Amino acid sequence: MAKPIIGILYDFDKTLCTTDMQEYDFIKNLGMESNDFWGEAGALTKKYEVDKILAYMFVMIKKCKEKGIPLTEEYLRSCGENVVLYKGVLSWFDRINEYGESLGVTIEHYIISSGTYEIIQGTPIAKYFKRVYACRYMYDENGEAIWPALAINYTMKTQYIYRISKGVHDVTNDYDLNREQDESLRHINYRNMIYIGDGMTDIPCMKMIKERGGKSIALYATGKAETVKPLVDDDRINYVCVADYSENSALDKIVKLMIENMALIERLSSKEKQQLSQYRRNTDKE
């Protein structure tokens, strides 16, 4: 019998790493300040009423052309090598996977981000994720980015919760995504999902998972607890803690308690089905 699966879903920027992923190498290599880069993207949004995510993706292409930097998949991956991860992140995934294994459940990790897929793939933690859902590019015959292949804004993030729950990981497969599916057949039940994010852009996902029986956690950088106050005030989350993934940190203890509780519920559910099935077989014989 397959082990129950618990899914941990993460935002990326300011959730696993300390700032927006483009700010470590990509913007620096353009010779720009972060405020100038994001300001140009914001101006496009305002002028043309273009989606904020499409605007920043366009500015990435435009600025690389101006600077003579080939915007290839390989280049973007290289911009992920110096991403600064929060304390404890590098050891987090093996540690949590082992804990789940000890309780008889499988842990799967997913990214749902409005950041750049290729940059995430260049980080040392990319190998730990079952799927990375993030903005990505189409490339021409020379391997240079020419157009967004996928753009994920903040409200669109919820689509990927449905995909993860149903196990419909192919982003082109809308038929199975929208088809009715019995809860018992889902890849991951909503009650077995944990969403970890850092701010207002995560609200749709946090709210959805919390309302469907899963758990949502808001993280903040040390000394910046006020950044998640709106999430607490509006009752969007279950827990809030500092962004420290180290063993025995508050986050580590909270997530392990969640996994323990979810594993116990799965055991009880299995026992319930077995008991009722046994009862029916016994009574049918009478």
PDB file of N, CA and C in Angstrom, residues 3-6 99-107 191-194 255-271:
ATOM      1  N   LYS A   3       2.340   4.876   0.633  1.00  0.00           N
ATOM      2  CA  LYS A   3       2.345   5.749   1.813  1.00  0.00           C
ATOM      3  C   LYS A   3       1.555   7.017   1.519  1.00  0.00           C
ATOM      4  N   PRO A   4       0.878   7.565   2.528  1.00  0.00           N
ATOM      5  CA  PRO A   4       0.231   8.870   2.351  1.00  0.00           C
ATOM      6  C   PRO A   4       1.285   9.928   2.019  1.00  0.00           C
ATOM      7  N   ILE A   5       0.886  10.922   1.231  1.00  0.00           N
ATOM      8  CA  ILE A   5       1.810  11.980   0.816  1.00  0.00           C
ATOM      9  C   ILE A   5       1.418  13.298   1.471  1.00  0.00           C
ATOM     10  N   ILE A   6       2.400  13.973   2.028  1.00  0.00           N
ATOM     11  CA  ILE A   6       2.219  15.318   2.563  1.00  0.00           C
ATOM     12  C   ILE A   6       3.002  16.274   1.676  1.00  0.00           C
ATOM     13  N   TYR A  99      12.141  12.812   8.619  1.00  0.00           N
ATOM     14  CA  TYR A  99      11.134  12.844   9.689  1.00  0.00           C
ATOM     15  C   TYR A  99       9.818  12.255   9.194  1.00  0.00           C
ATOM     16  N   GLY A 100       9.411  12.635   7.993  1.00  0.00           N
ATOM     17  CA  GLY A 100       8.198  12.071   7.436  1.00  0.00           C
ATOM     18  C   GLY A 100       8.295  10.566   7.269  1.00  0.00           C
ATOM     19  N   GLU A 101       9.460  10.104   6.797  1.00  0.00           N
ATOM     20  CA  GLU A 101       9.683   8.670   6.625  1.00  0.00           C
ATOM     21  C   GLU A 101       9.530   7.928   7.947  1.00  0.00           C
ATOM     22  N   SER A 102      10.002   8.539   9.021  1.00  0.00           N
ATOM     23  CA  SER A 102       9.917   7.899  10.340  1.00  0.00           C
ATOM     24  C   SER A 102       8.476   7.759  10.819  1.00  0.00           C
ATOM     25  N   LEU A 103       7.568   8.562  10.248  1.00  0.00           N
ATOM     26  CA  LEU A 103       6.156   8.523  10.635  1.00  0.00           C
ATOM     27  C   LEU A 103       5.300   7.786   9.609  1.00  0.00           C
ATOM     28  N   GLY A 104       5.944   7.204   8.593  1.00  0.00           N
ATOM     29  CA  GLY A 104       5.218   6.414   7.606  1.00  0.00           C
ATOM     30  C   GLY A 104       4.548   7.223   6.513  1.00  0.00           C
ATOM     31  N   VAL A 105       5.032   8.458   6.287  1.00  0.00           N
ATOM     32  CA  VAL A 105       4.476   9.277   5.202  1.00  0.00           C
ATOM     33  C   VAL A 105       5.607   9.745   4.289  1.00  0.00           C
ATOM     34  N   THR A 106       5.244  10.083   3.069  1.00  0.00           N
ATOM     35  CA  THR A 106       6.195  10.634   2.105  1.00  0.00           C
ATOM     36  C   THR A 106       6.009  12.143   2.020  1.00  0.00           C
ATOM     37  N   ILE A 107       7.105  12.878   2.083  1.00  0.00           N
ATOM     38  CA  ILE A 107       7.052  14.330   1.956  1.00  0.00           C
ATOM     39  C   ILE A 107       7.444  14.722   0.534  1.00  0.00           C
ATOM     40  N   ARG A 191      -5.939  18.635   3.084  1.00  0.00           N
ATOM     41  CA  ARG A 191      -5.631  18.635   4.522  1.00  0.00           C
ATOM     42  C   ARG A 191      -4.186  18.228   4.786  1.00  0.00           C
ATOM     43  N   ASN A 192      -3.526  17.673   3.772  1.00  0.00           N
ATOM     44  CA  ASN A 192      -2.125  17.257   3.907  1.00  0.00           C
ATOM     45  C   ASN A 192      -1.169  18.225   3.219  1.00  0.00           C
ATOM     46  N   MET A 193      -1.597  19.473   3.083  1.00  0.00           N
ATOM     47  CA  MET A 193      -0.750  20.485   2.462  1.00  0.00           C
ATOM     48  C   MET A 193      -0.325  21.535   3.488  1.00  0.00           C
ATOM     49  N   ILE A 194       0.918  21.961   3.354  1.00  0.00           N
ATOM     50  CA  ILE A 194       1.462  23.052   4.162  1.00  0.00           C
ATOM     51  C   ILE A 194       1.998  24.103   3.194  1.00  0.00           C
ATOM     52  N   VAL A 255       6.528  22.674  11.761  1.00  0.00           N
ATOM     53  CA  VAL A 255       6.288  21.823  10.601  1.00  0.00           C
ATOM     54  C   VAL A 255       6.301  20.352  11.001  1.00  0.00           C
ATOM     55  N   LYS A 256       7.194  19.976  11.880  1.00  0.00           N
ATOM     56  CA  LYS A 256       7.214  18.576  12.335  1.00  0.00           C
ATOM     57  C   LYS A 256       5.938  18.209  13.082  1.00  0.00           C
ATOM     58  N   LEU A 257       5.417  19.133  13.887  1.00  0.00           N
ATOM     59  CA  LEU A 257       4.148  18.876  14.574  1.00  0.00           C
ATOM     60  C   LEU A 257       3.011  18.723  13.559  1.00  0.00           C
ATOM     61  N   MET A 258       3.028  19.555  12.519  1.00  0.00           N
ATOM     62  CA  MET A 258       2.014  19.447  11.474  1.00  0.00           C
ATOM     63  C   MET A 258       2.089  18.096  10.778  1.00  0.00           C
ATOM     64  N   ILE A 259       3.303  17.680  10.444  1.00  0.00           N
ATOM     65  CA  ILE A 259       3.488  16.388   9.780  1.00  0.00           C
ATOM     66  C   ILE A 259       3.021  15.261  10.689  1.00  0.00           C
ATOM     67  N   GLU A 260       3.363  15.351  11.955  1.00  0.00           N
ATOM     68  CA  GLU A 260       2.947  14.324  12.921  1.00  0.00           C
ATOM     69  C   GLU A 260       1.432  14.237  12.993  1.00  0.00           C
ATOM     70  N   ASN A 261       0.768  15.389  13.032  1.00  0.00           N
ATOM     71  CA  ASN A 261      -0.694  15.417  13.104  1.00  0.00           C
ATOM     72  C   ASN A 261      -1.317  14.861  11.829  1.00  0.00           C
ATOM     73  N   MET A 262      -0.783  15.254  10.674  1.00  0.00           N
ATOM     74  CA  MET A 262      -1.310  14.761   9.398  1.00  0.00           C
ATOM     75  C   MET A 262      -1.107  13.257   9.264  1.00  0.00           C
ATOM     76  N   ALA A 263       0.042  12.770   9.717  1.00  0.00           N
ATOM     77  CA  ALA A 263       0.313  11.327   9.661  1.00  0.00           C
ATOM     78  C   ALA A 263      -0.659  10.565  10.552  1.00  0.00           C
ATOM     79  N   LEU A 264      -0.949  11.127  11.715  1.00  0.00           N
ATOM     80  CA  LEU A 264      -1.886  10.480  12.636  1.00  0.00           C
ATOM     81  C   LEU A 264      -3.290  10.435  12.043  1.00  0.00           C
ATOM     82  N   ILE A 265      -3.724  11.531  11.434  1.00  0.00           N
ATOM     83  CA  ILE A 265      -5.043  11.564  10.801  1.00  0.00           C
ATOM     84  C   ILE A 265      -5.137  10.533   9.689  1.00  0.00           C
ATOM     85  N   GLU A 266      -4.060  10.377   8.921  1.00  0.00           N
ATOM     86  CA  GLU A 266      -4.038   9.373   7.859  1.00  0.00           C
ATOM     87  C   GLU A 266      -4.142   7.959   8.432  1.00  0.00           C
ATOM     88  N   ARG A 267      -3.453   7.720   9.534  1.00  0.00           N
ATOM     89  CA  ARG A 267      -3.529   6.398  10.177  1.00  0.00           C
ATOM     90  C   ARG A 267      -4.934   6.136  10.693  1.00  0.00           C
ATOM     91  N   LEU A 268      -5.551   7.143  11.292  1.00  0.00           N
ATOM     92  CA  LEU A 268      -6.914   6.989  11.800  1.00  0.00           C
ATOM     93  C   LEU A 268      -7.895   6.754  10.659  1.00  0.00           C
ATOM     94  N   SER A 269      -7.725   7.470   9.572  1.00  0.00           N
ATOM     95  CA  SER A 269      -8.596   7.307   8.416  1.00  0.00           C
ATOM     96  C   SER A 269      -8.478   5.909   7.837  1.00  0.00           C
ATOM     97  N   SER A 270      -7.237   5.418   7.742  1.00  0.00           N
ATOM     98  CA  SER A 270      -7.017   4.068   7.242  1.00  0.00           C
ATOM     99  C   SER A 270      -7.642   3.027   8.172  1.00  0.00           C
ATOM    100  N   LYS A 271      -7.473   3.243   9.476  1.00  0.00           N
ATOM    101  CA  LYS A 271      -8.035   2.319  10.471  1.00  0.00           C
ATOM    102  C   LYS A 271      -9.556   2.317  10.396  1.00  0.00           C
TER     103      LYS A 271
END
